[in-house]
Amino acid sequence: MRSSQLNSKEVAMKRIDVLVIGNGGREHALVAMCKKSPRVKKVFVAPGNPGMGKLATLVDIHSTDINALAAFAQKNQIGLTVVGPEAPLEAGIADLFRHKGLLICGPTAYQARLELSKAFAAKLLKKYDIPIPSSKVCTTPEAAIKAVRCAQYPLVVKPDGNTGGHGVKICKTVEQAIAHINAVMVDHIYASKGDSGNCIVLQEYLEGPEISITLLTDGKKYILLPDARDYKQRYDDDVGPMTGSMGSVSPSPVMTETLRSQIELDIVQPLLVAVREHCNGNAYCGVLYLALMITNQGPKVLEVNVRFGDSEAQAILPRIQSDLVPVLLQIANGRLEANALEIDPRHAACVNLVSRKYPAPDLMREQAITGIEDAETVAGVTVYHAGTKSNEQGQLIADGGRVLNVIGFGQTLQQATQQAYSGTAHIQFDDKSMRTDIGECS
Ligand code: GLY
């Protein structure tokens, strides 16, 4: 029987197979969320990692091979595809899937420019009076170097395009700023990640606590997911280079009802208007994740992302007690109906176990990992795999800068972080390293 022959109640209850795209800890959390949904028969993940292999069927297709992913989804009658990272969105996976009549939760390639062009985002937000740090877009190294010679420091230097989360530098001196401009625009060091090196954004450095806001939207209606705090700097006390993430907590230690209303009114709602008016006639159906700085002048947008945060998702998703799959299906269908989610009031903390030299690339290979099962015997501790693989002997080894995410829960933030850290103590690999203060600074 074709789905069009089912009545609406049967359609609402029909169990589906889901495809998750990506291979990190965020996708492991998405797979776990889908796996517990009564609406889901089977979970596939492309390409996934050994941790996800316990919950889902691994599909050996790279996350940016969008034609092969669409062929797989058609052949296997996938009822919903959930995209983890930004690269497949930039490659047009949502456009292609919709063209083929496949349900997918994610924005079009054009809409993904909100994340994948910092200059596009800065100009759009400014046009709609959405508070952002003061910004200057430069399209030649000469113009950028001229601008940084008379800038105030620290100064934030952001390559325009995709740098895999490593391109933003907080420069303390003009020399550092010039060195980063040359690396990005002359040496093109992020070309392999997708950044052309043709444009750079210089931004005022702001101070204050950070909050990560995640929402699901059909372009008009939206639903807020639990807020979070991401810890991006490499070392304790928020010092050292920016990384993809060293850990996260949810809820944010500084969120209040008043602040949430202000964020919705001044940022989320005008952003949705801006996106509606600048998305070539297509509704934005997917995830929006905003990195905000709470300054003395109120919340300001540091970044707009078109996907779940990594590692915010690992702290947020386990707190959502409602079944999120029907909500993602509504989004994929362009008609959000849900307006409230049941949230576990407990705190969640995610501590990332990384390579000692992270965020420097390719520093650890073939290091055996032990103790994950012991970590998960600590009450409430869950371990997500961020960068792992199996070697030829079937042994689990570290495969990348961010290796594992250890999640703990507690009635208080302190209990949640204590629990996560108790989990980390059981896990060993040679270059294991982590921050020891996740949850301590707001
Ligand atoms: N948590 C940082 C990111 O996902 O980009």
Tab-separated table of C-alpha atoms and ligand atoms in Angstrom:
chain	number	residue	atom	x	y	z
A	1	MET	CA	0.000	0.000	0.000
A	2	ARG	CA	1.369	3.463	-0.885
A	3	SER	CA	1.541	6.036	1.927
A	4	SER	CA	-0.987	8.260	0.124
A	5	GLN	CA	-3.563	5.510	0.698
A	6	LEU	CA	-3.157	5.658	4.469
A	7	ASN	CA	-5.445	7.861	6.520
A	8	SER	CA	-3.809	10.689	8.490
A	9	LYS	CA	-3.842	8.766	11.779
A	10	GLU	CA	-2.137	5.806	10.125
A	11	VAL	CA	0.412	8.127	8.528
A	12	ALA	CA	1.049	9.739	11.918
A	13	MET	CA	1.701	6.336	13.452
A	14	LYS	CA	3.581	4.721	10.568
A	15	ARG	CA	6.992	3.419	11.661
A	16	ILE	CA	9.877	4.517	9.504
A	17	ASP	CA	13.533	3.870	8.868
A	18	VAL	CA	15.783	6.848	9.577
A	19	LEU	CA	19.143	7.801	8.057
A	20	VAL	CA	21.520	9.942	10.128
A	21	ILE	CA	24.433	11.560	8.286
A	22	GLY	CA	27.809	12.132	9.934
A	23	ASN	CA	30.426	10.345	12.001
A	24	GLY	CA	31.000	12.254	15.245
A	25	GLY	CA	29.658	12.515	18.774
A	26	ARG	CA	26.766	14.768	17.733
A	27	GLU	CA	25.613	12.104	15.278
A	28	HIS	CA	26.022	9.393	17.931
A	29	ALA	CA	23.620	11.419	20.131
A	30	LEU	CA	21.214	11.800	17.163
A	31	VAL	CA	21.353	8.063	16.483
A	32	ALA	CA	20.623	7.319	20.176
A	33	MET	CA	17.677	9.751	20.083
A	34	CYS	CA	16.236	8.122	16.933
A	35	LYS	CA	16.836	4.618	18.260
A	36	LYS	CA	14.616	5.197	21.306
A	37	SER	CA	11.755	6.646	19.250
A	38	PRO	CA	8.671	4.395	18.988
A	39	ARG	CA	8.220	5.841	15.470
A	40	VAL	CA	11.497	4.345	14.249
A	41	LYS	CA	11.948	0.808	12.932
A	42	LYS	CA	15.582	0.920	11.977
A	43	VAL	CA	18.380	3.507	12.131
A	44	PHE	CA	21.070	3.760	9.447
A	45	VAL	CA	24.067	6.063	9.772
A	46	ALA	CA	26.449	7.155	7.011
A	47	PRO	CA	29.290	6.717	7.592
A	48	GLY	CA	29.009	6.523	11.404
A	49	ASN	CA	31.669	5.081	13.714
A	50	PRO	CA	32.113	1.919	15.821
A	51	GLY	CA	30.202	3.425	18.780
A	52	MET	CA	27.128	4.018	16.650
A	53	GLY	CA	27.489	0.534	15.156
A	54	LYS	CA	25.937	-0.849	18.372
A	55	LEU	CA	22.707	1.094	17.751
A	56	ALA	CA	22.493	1.496	13.993
A	57	THR	CA	23.507	-0.041	10.694
A	58	LEU	CA	26.649	1.635	9.367
A	59	VAL	CA	26.492	2.660	5.723
A	60	ASP	CA	29.851	3.137	4.023
A	61	ILE	CA	29.082	6.408	2.212
A	62	HIS	CA	30.923	9.650	2.914
A	63	SER	CA	28.700	12.399	4.301
A	64	THR	CA	29.314	14.700	1.315
A	65	ASP	CA	28.632	12.067	-1.356
A	66	ILE	CA	25.094	13.345	-1.668
A	67	ASN	CA	24.195	11.436	-4.846
A	68	ALA	CA	25.143	8.108	-3.257
A	69	LEU	CA	23.229	9.063	-0.093
A	70	ALA	CA	20.100	9.915	-2.113
A	71	ALA	CA	20.363	6.621	-4.028
A	72	PHE	CA	20.700	4.755	-0.715
A	73	ALA	CA	17.701	6.575	0.789
A	74	GLN	CA	15.553	5.798	-2.264
A	75	LYS	CA	16.579	2.157	-2.434
A	76	ASN	CA	15.982	1.625	1.291
A	77	GLN	CA	12.765	3.689	1.492
A	78	ILE	CA	14.206	5.911	4.221
A	79	GLY	CA	11.344	7.830	5.864
A	80	LEU	CA	13.472	10.642	7.337
A	81	THR	CA	17.063	11.810	6.916
A	82	VAL	CA	18.710	13.856	9.658
A	83	VAL	CA	21.903	15.721	8.744
A	84	GLY	CA	24.571	16.221	11.413
A	85	PRO	CA	27.397	18.318	9.893
A	86	GLU	CA	27.215	21.422	7.715
A	87	ALA	CA	29.272	20.130	4.756
A	88	PRO	CA	26.502	17.970	3.186
A	89	LEU	CA	24.091	20.903	3.549
A	90	GLU	CA	26.584	23.144	1.775
A	91	ALA	CA	26.849	20.469	-0.928
A	92	GLY	CA	23.055	20.664	-1.456
A	93	ILE	CA	21.834	17.466	0.174
A	94	ALA	CA	18.496	18.990	1.221
A	95	ASP	CA	17.845	20.395	-2.278
A	96	LEU	CA	18.608	17.023	-3.869
A	97	PHE	CA	16.557	14.936	-1.413
A	98	ARG	CA	13.518	17.235	-1.737
A	99	HIS	CA	13.825	17.140	-5.516
A	100	LYS	CA	13.633	13.340	-5.283
A	101	GLY	CA	10.673	13.413	-2.868
A	102	LEU	CA	12.747	12.225	0.123
A	103	LEU	CA	11.983	13.677	3.558
A	104	ILE	CA	14.991	15.448	5.066
A	105	CYS	CA	15.452	17.785	7.990
A	106	GLY	CA	17.867	20.495	6.870
A	107	PRO	CA	18.109	23.773	4.963
A	108	THR	CA	18.918	24.276	1.283
A	109	ALA	CA	22.475	25.005	0.125
A	110	TYR	CA	21.542	28.655	-0.306
A	111	GLN	CA	20.190	28.859	3.256
A	112	ALA	CA	23.280	27.041	4.569
A	113	ARG	CA	25.252	30.162	3.578
A	114	LEU	CA	24.066	31.544	6.924
A	115	GLU	CA	26.747	29.333	8.451
A	116	LEU	CA	29.055	28.820	5.507
A	117	SER	CA	29.569	32.484	4.667
A	118	LYS	CA	30.345	34.597	7.712
A	119	ALA	CA	30.136	37.690	5.490
A	120	PHE	CA	26.640	36.737	4.248
A	121	ALA	CA	25.461	36.191	7.845
A	122	ALA	CA	26.997	39.430	9.145
A	123	LYS	CA	25.398	41.488	6.353
A	124	LEU	CA	21.972	39.849	6.759
A	125	LEU	CA	21.885	40.197	10.542
A	126	LYS	CA	22.989	43.821	10.335
A	127	LYS	CA	20.279	44.591	7.779
A	128	TYR	CA	17.613	43.280	10.181
A	129	ASP	CA	19.030	45.086	13.220
A	130	ILE	CA	19.882	41.818	14.934
A	131	PRO	CA	22.632	42.583	17.462
A	132	ILE	CA	26.077	41.394	16.337
A	133	PRO	CA	29.631	42.547	17.166
A	134	SER	CA	30.751	45.391	14.878
A	135	SER	CA	32.131	43.726	11.769
A	136	LYS	CA	34.120	44.524	8.638
A	137	VAL	CA	34.175	42.301	5.561
A	138	CYS	CA	37.444	42.356	3.537
A	139	THR	CA	37.888	40.667	0.164
A	140	THR	CA	41.630	41.143	-0.375
A	141	PRO	CA	44.571	40.532	1.979
A	142	GLU	CA	45.685	44.136	1.394
A	143	ALA	CA	42.323	45.523	2.557
A	144	ALA	CA	42.275	43.208	5.580
A	145	ILE	CA	45.839	44.128	6.593
A	146	LYS	CA	45.047	47.823	6.232
A	147	ALA	CA	41.953	47.387	8.446
A	148	VAL	CA	43.744	45.447	11.189
A	149	ARG	CA	46.481	48.092	11.416
A	150	CYS	CA	43.967	50.519	12.892
A	151	ALA	CA	41.744	48.023	14.764
A	152	GLN	CA	41.308	47.603	18.506
A	153	TYR	CA	42.670	44.469	20.163
A	154	PRO	CA	41.855	41.717	20.887
A	155	LEU	CA	40.299	41.341	17.427
A	156	VAL	CA	38.372	38.355	16.095
A	157	VAL	CA	39.527	37.243	12.630
A	158	LYS	CA	37.117	34.870	10.859
A	159	PRO	CA	37.630	33.270	7.452
A	160	ASP	CA	34.392	33.589	5.482
A	161	GLY	CA	33.914	29.928	4.545
A	162	ASN	CA	34.013	26.447	6.039
A	163	THR	CA	37.134	25.781	8.113
A	164	GLY	CA	35.879	22.711	9.950
A	165	GLY	CA	35.454	24.780	13.119
A	166	HIS	CA	39.124	25.802	13.357
A	167	GLY	CA	39.339	29.112	11.460
A	168	VAL	CA	38.247	31.687	14.039
A	169	LYS	CA	41.210	33.306	15.813
A	170	ILE	CA	41.183	35.779	18.652
A	171	CYS	CA	44.218	37.933	17.810
A	172	LYS	CA	45.853	39.887	20.600
A	173	THR	CA	48.197	41.888	18.377
A	174	VAL	CA	48.316	43.300	14.869
A	175	GLU	CA	51.133	40.846	14.058
A	176	GLN	CA	48.905	37.881	14.983
A	177	ALA	CA	46.062	39.299	12.895
A	178	ILE	CA	48.309	39.797	9.850
A	179	ALA	CA	49.745	36.285	10.238
A	180	HIS	CA	46.223	34.786	10.269
A	181	ILE	CA	45.099	36.896	7.292
A	182	ASN	CA	48.131	35.697	5.304
A	183	ALA	CA	47.539	32.078	6.327
A	184	VAL	CA	43.889	32.239	5.225
A	185	MET	CA	44.032	34.537	2.186
A	186	VAL	CA	47.546	33.954	0.798
A	187	ASP	CA	48.421	30.396	1.894
A	188	HIS	CA	44.770	29.186	1.739
A	189	ILE	CA	45.270	26.872	4.712
A	190	TYR	CA	41.557	26.010	4.934
A	191	ALA	CA	41.082	25.252	1.229
A	192	SER	CA	40.714	21.520	1.941
A	193	LYS	CA	37.777	22.268	4.290
A	194	GLY	CA	36.022	24.459	1.692
A	195	ASP	CA	37.149	27.996	2.544
A	196	SER	CA	38.230	29.829	-0.626
A	197	GLY	CA	40.420	32.326	1.224
A	198	ASN	CA	38.834	35.134	-0.815
A	199	CYS	CA	37.074	36.853	2.052
A	200	ILE	CA	37.643	37.448	5.747
A	201	VAL	CA	35.495	39.029	8.465
A	202	LEU	CA	37.047	41.154	11.206
A	203	GLN	CA	34.918	41.405	14.326
A	204	GLU	CA	34.941	43.294	17.580
A	205	TYR	CA	35.965	41.043	20.499
A	206	LEU	CA	33.147	40.794	23.026
A	207	GLU	CA	33.221	39.671	26.602
A	208	GLY	CA	30.595	37.969	28.689
A	209	PRO	CA	29.081	34.552	29.231
A	210	GLU	CA	28.176	32.545	26.139
A	211	ILE	CA	24.905	30.748	25.490
A	212	SER	CA	24.077	28.295	22.720
A	213	ILE	CA	20.476	28.399	21.494
A	214	THR	CA	19.091	25.643	19.305
A	215	LEU	CA	15.742	25.753	17.555
A	216	LEU	CA	13.796	23.640	15.110
A	217	THR	CA	11.824	25.590	12.553
A	218	ASP	CA	9.656	25.186	9.466
A	219	GLY	CA	10.582	28.737	8.501
A	220	LYS	CA	7.629	30.325	10.322
A	221	LYS	CA	6.991	28.482	13.556
A	222	TYR	CA	9.839	27.409	15.784
A	223	ILE	CA	10.402	25.402	18.900
A	224	LEU	CA	13.317	26.088	21.247
A	225	LEU	CA	15.369	23.136	22.458
A	226	PRO	CA	17.158	23.307	25.824
A	227	ASP	CA	19.882	25.952	25.948
A	228	ALA	CA	23.516	25.088	26.587
A	229	ARG	CA	27.014	26.448	27.185
A	230	ASP	CA	29.811	25.263	24.898
A	231	TYR	CA	33.465	25.391	26.025
A	232	LYS	CA	35.483	26.106	22.893
A	233	GLN	CA	38.856	27.137	24.244
A	234	ARG	CA	41.381	24.389	24.605
A	235	TYR	CA	42.543	24.813	28.195
A	236	ASP	CA	41.045	25.416	31.640
A	237	ASP	CA	39.910	28.953	32.486
A	238	ASP	CA	38.996	29.522	28.806
A	239	VAL	CA	42.537	30.003	27.570
A	240	GLY	CA	44.364	28.605	24.546
A	241	PRO	CA	43.304	28.170	20.934
A	242	MET	CA	39.698	27.829	19.827
A	243	THR	CA	38.667	24.221	19.177
A	244	GLY	CA	35.497	22.655	17.783
A	245	SER	CA	34.490	22.052	21.410
A	246	MET	CA	36.025	20.772	24.639
A	247	GLY	CA	32.674	20.092	26.301
A	248	SER	CA	29.283	21.549	27.093
A	249	VAL	CA	26.610	21.800	29.750
A	250	SER	CA	22.848	22.136	29.533
A	251	PRO	CA	21.039	24.188	30.723
A	252	SER	CA	23.258	27.256	30.455
A	253	PRO	CA	24.321	28.448	33.928
A	254	VAL	CA	23.232	32.036	33.121
A	255	MET	CA	19.895	31.590	31.328
A	256	THR	CA	16.824	33.248	32.892
A	257	GLU	CA	13.225	33.579	31.695
A	258	THR	CA	13.775	37.302	31.034
A	259	LEU	CA	16.910	36.645	29.001
A	260	ARG	CA	15.194	33.894	27.028
A	261	SER	CA	12.318	36.260	26.107
A	262	GLN	CA	14.808	38.946	25.077
A	263	ILE	CA	16.692	36.441	22.897
A	264	GLU	CA	13.464	35.314	21.237
A	265	LEU	CA	12.242	38.861	20.639
A	266	ASP	CA	15.493	40.553	19.585
A	267	ILE	CA	17.224	37.682	17.813
A	268	VAL	CA	15.234	34.532	16.996
A	269	GLN	CA	12.078	36.162	15.621
A	270	PRO	CA	13.791	38.795	13.442
A	271	LEU	CA	16.253	36.156	12.234
A	272	LEU	CA	13.373	33.993	11.007
A	273	VAL	CA	11.914	37.020	9.194
A	274	ALA	CA	15.340	37.722	7.644
A	275	VAL	CA	15.710	34.101	6.549
A	276	ARG	CA	12.146	34.053	5.103
A	277	GLU	CA	12.826	37.168	3.086
A	278	HIS	CA	16.219	35.957	1.838
A	279	CYS	CA	15.804	32.296	1.033
A	280	ASN	CA	14.773	32.300	-2.612
A	281	GLY	CA	11.164	31.397	-1.862
A	282	ASN	CA	11.937	28.213	0.085
A	283	ALA	CA	10.932	27.830	3.727
A	284	TYR	CA	13.836	27.111	6.090
A	285	CYS	CA	13.069	23.598	7.360
A	286	GLY	CA	15.695	22.471	9.804
A	287	VAL	CA	17.847	23.305	12.796
A	288	LEU	CA	19.239	26.738	13.666
A	289	TYR	CA	21.887	27.008	16.321
A	290	LEU	CA	23.007	30.412	17.550
A	291	ALA	CA	26.157	31.099	19.531
A	292	LEU	CA	25.412	34.184	21.631
A	293	MET	CA	27.516	36.382	23.876
A	294	ILE	CA	25.628	37.988	26.756
A	295	THR	CA	27.238	41.436	26.862
A	296	ASN	CA	26.502	44.474	29.031
A	297	GLN	CA	24.384	45.734	26.115
A	298	GLY	CA	22.423	42.478	25.942
A	299	PRO	CA	22.779	39.284	23.887
A	300	LYS	CA	24.713	39.504	20.601
A	301	VAL	CA	25.079	36.853	17.899
A	302	LEU	CA	28.592	35.470	17.466
A	303	GLU	CA	27.621	32.815	14.940
A	304	VAL	CA	24.634	31.329	13.168
A	305	ASN	CA	24.851	27.627	12.379
A	306	VAL	CA	22.467	25.551	10.298
A	307	ARG	CA	22.761	22.302	12.283
A	308	PHE	CA	22.987	21.018	15.837
A	309	GLY	CA	26.034	22.173	17.791
A	310	ASP	CA	28.742	19.632	18.498
A	311	SER	CA	29.066	19.101	21.524
A	312	GLU	CA	25.890	20.928	22.578
A	313	ALA	CA	23.763	18.182	20.986
A	314	GLN	CA	25.374	15.587	23.253
A	315	ALA	CA	24.156	17.496	26.359
A	316	ILE	CA	20.819	18.715	24.933
A	317	LEU	CA	19.356	15.677	23.172
A	318	PRO	CA	19.437	13.284	26.162
A	319	ARG	CA	17.458	15.901	28.165
A	320	ILE	CA	14.556	15.869	25.684
A	321	GLN	CA	12.028	13.377	26.999
A	322	SER	CA	9.456	13.901	24.232
A	323	ASP	CA	9.900	11.884	21.075
A	324	LEU	CA	11.760	14.267	18.749
A	325	VAL	CA	11.358	12.137	15.606
A	326	PRO	CA	7.733	13.216	14.927
A	327	VAL	CA	8.851	16.840	15.365
A	328	LEU	CA	11.705	16.353	12.874
A	329	LEU	CA	9.190	14.756	10.492
A	330	GLN	CA	6.919	17.797	10.832
A	331	ILE	CA	9.891	20.046	10.041
A	332	ALA	CA	10.854	17.901	7.052
A	333	ASN	CA	7.244	18.195	5.833
A	334	GLY	CA	7.401	21.999	6.274
A	335	ARG	CA	4.629	22.048	8.904
A	336	LEU	CA	5.743	22.313	12.527
A	337	GLU	CA	2.821	21.430	14.798
A	338	ALA	CA	4.484	20.666	18.137
A	339	ASN	CA	4.748	23.661	20.427
A	340	ALA	CA	6.154	22.204	23.623
A	341	LEU	CA	8.617	19.495	24.524
A	342	GLU	CA	8.996	17.634	27.784
A	343	ILE	CA	12.467	18.347	29.143
A	344	ASP	CA	14.337	16.474	31.858
A	345	PRO	CA	14.936	19.167	34.501
A	346	ARG	CA	18.261	17.625	35.469
A	347	HIS	CA	21.550	19.123	34.306
A	348	ALA	CA	23.698	17.396	31.695
A	349	ALA	CA	27.448	17.829	31.263
A	350	CYS	CA	29.566	16.634	28.343
A	351	VAL	CA	33.345	16.332	28.803
A	352	ASN	CA	35.353	15.726	25.645
A	353	LEU	CA	38.348	13.402	25.710
A	354	VAL	CA	40.742	14.669	23.074
A	355	SER	CA	44.255	14.174	21.813
A	356	ARG	CA	46.927	15.899	23.903
A	357	LYS	CA	47.838	18.211	21.016
A	358	TYR	CA	44.278	18.883	19.793
A	359	PRO	CA	43.294	21.106	17.893
A	360	ALA	CA	46.465	20.466	15.861
A	361	PRO	CA	45.453	17.896	13.198
A	362	ASP	CA	46.527	14.298	12.650
A	363	LEU	CA	48.484	13.860	15.844
A	364	MET	CA	47.324	10.516	17.047
A	365	ARG	CA	46.763	7.307	15.253
A	366	GLU	CA	46.340	3.704	16.298
A	367	GLN	CA	46.073	4.396	20.026
A	368	ALA	CA	43.999	1.678	21.674
A	369	ILE	CA	41.074	2.871	23.810
A	370	THR	CA	40.035	0.955	26.925
A	371	GLY	CA	37.494	1.416	29.693
A	372	ILE	CA	34.388	2.687	27.879
A	373	GLU	CA	32.196	-0.077	29.283
A	374	ASP	CA	33.552	0.579	32.791
A	375	ALA	CA	32.776	4.293	32.374
A	376	GLU	CA	29.197	3.432	31.462
A	377	THR	CA	28.806	1.445	34.691
A	378	VAL	CA	28.933	4.791	36.549
A	379	ALA	CA	25.240	5.530	37.178
A	380	GLY	CA	23.824	7.676	34.379
A	381	VAL	CA	27.066	8.029	32.406
A	382	THR	CA	26.833	7.703	28.619
A	383	VAL	CA	29.789	7.719	26.239
A	384	TYR	CA	29.442	8.926	22.653
A	385	HIS	CA	32.151	8.223	20.088
A	386	ALA	CA	33.480	11.349	18.371
A	387	GLY	CA	36.632	10.108	16.590
A	388	THR	CA	37.107	6.342	16.868
A	389	LYS	CA	37.563	3.441	14.491
A	390	SER	CA	38.305	-0.283	14.592
A	391	ASN	CA	41.739	-1.454	13.452
A	392	GLU	CA	42.369	-4.625	11.457
A	393	GLN	CA	42.401	-6.680	14.665
A	394	GLY	CA	38.966	-5.296	15.604
A	395	GLN	CA	40.440	-3.215	18.416
A	396	LEU	CA	38.884	0.211	19.120
A	397	ILE	CA	41.388	2.985	18.425
A	398	ALA	CA	41.417	6.769	18.579
A	399	ASP	CA	40.938	8.409	15.186
A	400	GLY	CA	41.081	12.165	15.429
A	401	GLY	CA	41.453	15.148	17.708
A	402	ARG	CA	38.152	14.747	19.538
A	403	VAL	CA	37.871	11.093	20.508
A	404	LEU	CA	35.031	10.551	22.991
A	405	ASN	CA	32.274	12.553	24.704
A	406	VAL	CA	31.485	11.516	28.276
A	407	ILE	CA	28.037	12.665	29.448
A	408	GLY	CA	26.863	12.877	33.066
A	409	PHE	CA	23.564	13.943	34.647
A	410	GLY	CA	22.728	15.453	38.013
A	411	GLN	CA	20.193	17.450	39.970
A	412	THR	CA	22.772	20.238	39.977
A	413	LEU	CA	25.399	21.311	37.460
A	414	GLN	CA	28.109	20.254	39.911
A	415	GLN	CA	26.633	16.751	40.246
A	416	ALA	CA	26.392	16.424	36.459
A	417	THR	CA	30.022	17.424	35.892
A	418	GLN	CA	31.215	15.227	38.765
A	419	GLN	CA	29.426	12.291	37.218
A	420	ALA	CA	30.899	12.955	33.761
A	421	TYR	CA	34.403	13.292	35.239
A	422	SER	CA	33.950	10.009	37.179
A	423	GLY	CA	33.212	8.415	33.806
A	424	THR	CA	36.327	9.902	32.185
A	425	ALA	CA	38.556	8.360	34.874
A	426	HIS	CA	37.798	4.847	33.562
A	427	ILE	CA	38.813	5.566	29.972
A	428	GLN	CA	42.405	5.326	28.786
A	429	PHE	CA	44.342	6.009	25.595
A	430	ASP	CA	47.949	7.202	25.375
A	431	ASP	CA	47.347	10.837	24.460
A	432	LYS	CA	44.142	11.267	26.485
A	433	SER	CA	43.576	14.875	27.496
A	434	MET	CA	40.616	17.004	28.596
A	435	ARG	CA	39.659	20.238	30.288
A	436	THR	CA	39.111	19.778	33.997
A	437	ASP	CA	36.777	22.748	34.488
A	438	ILE	CA	33.779	22.060	32.241
A	439	GLY	CA	30.768	23.725	33.910
A	440	GLU	CA	32.857	25.883	36.236
A	441	CYS	CA	33.024	29.136	34.274
A	442	SER	CA	29.866	30.579	32.804
B	1	GLY	N1	29.906	23.772	19.337
B	1	GLY	C1	30.511	24.405	18.231
B	1	GLY	C2	30.009	23.985	16.920
B	1	GLY	O1	29.286	23.017	16.792
B	1	GLY	O2	30.328	24.633	15.946
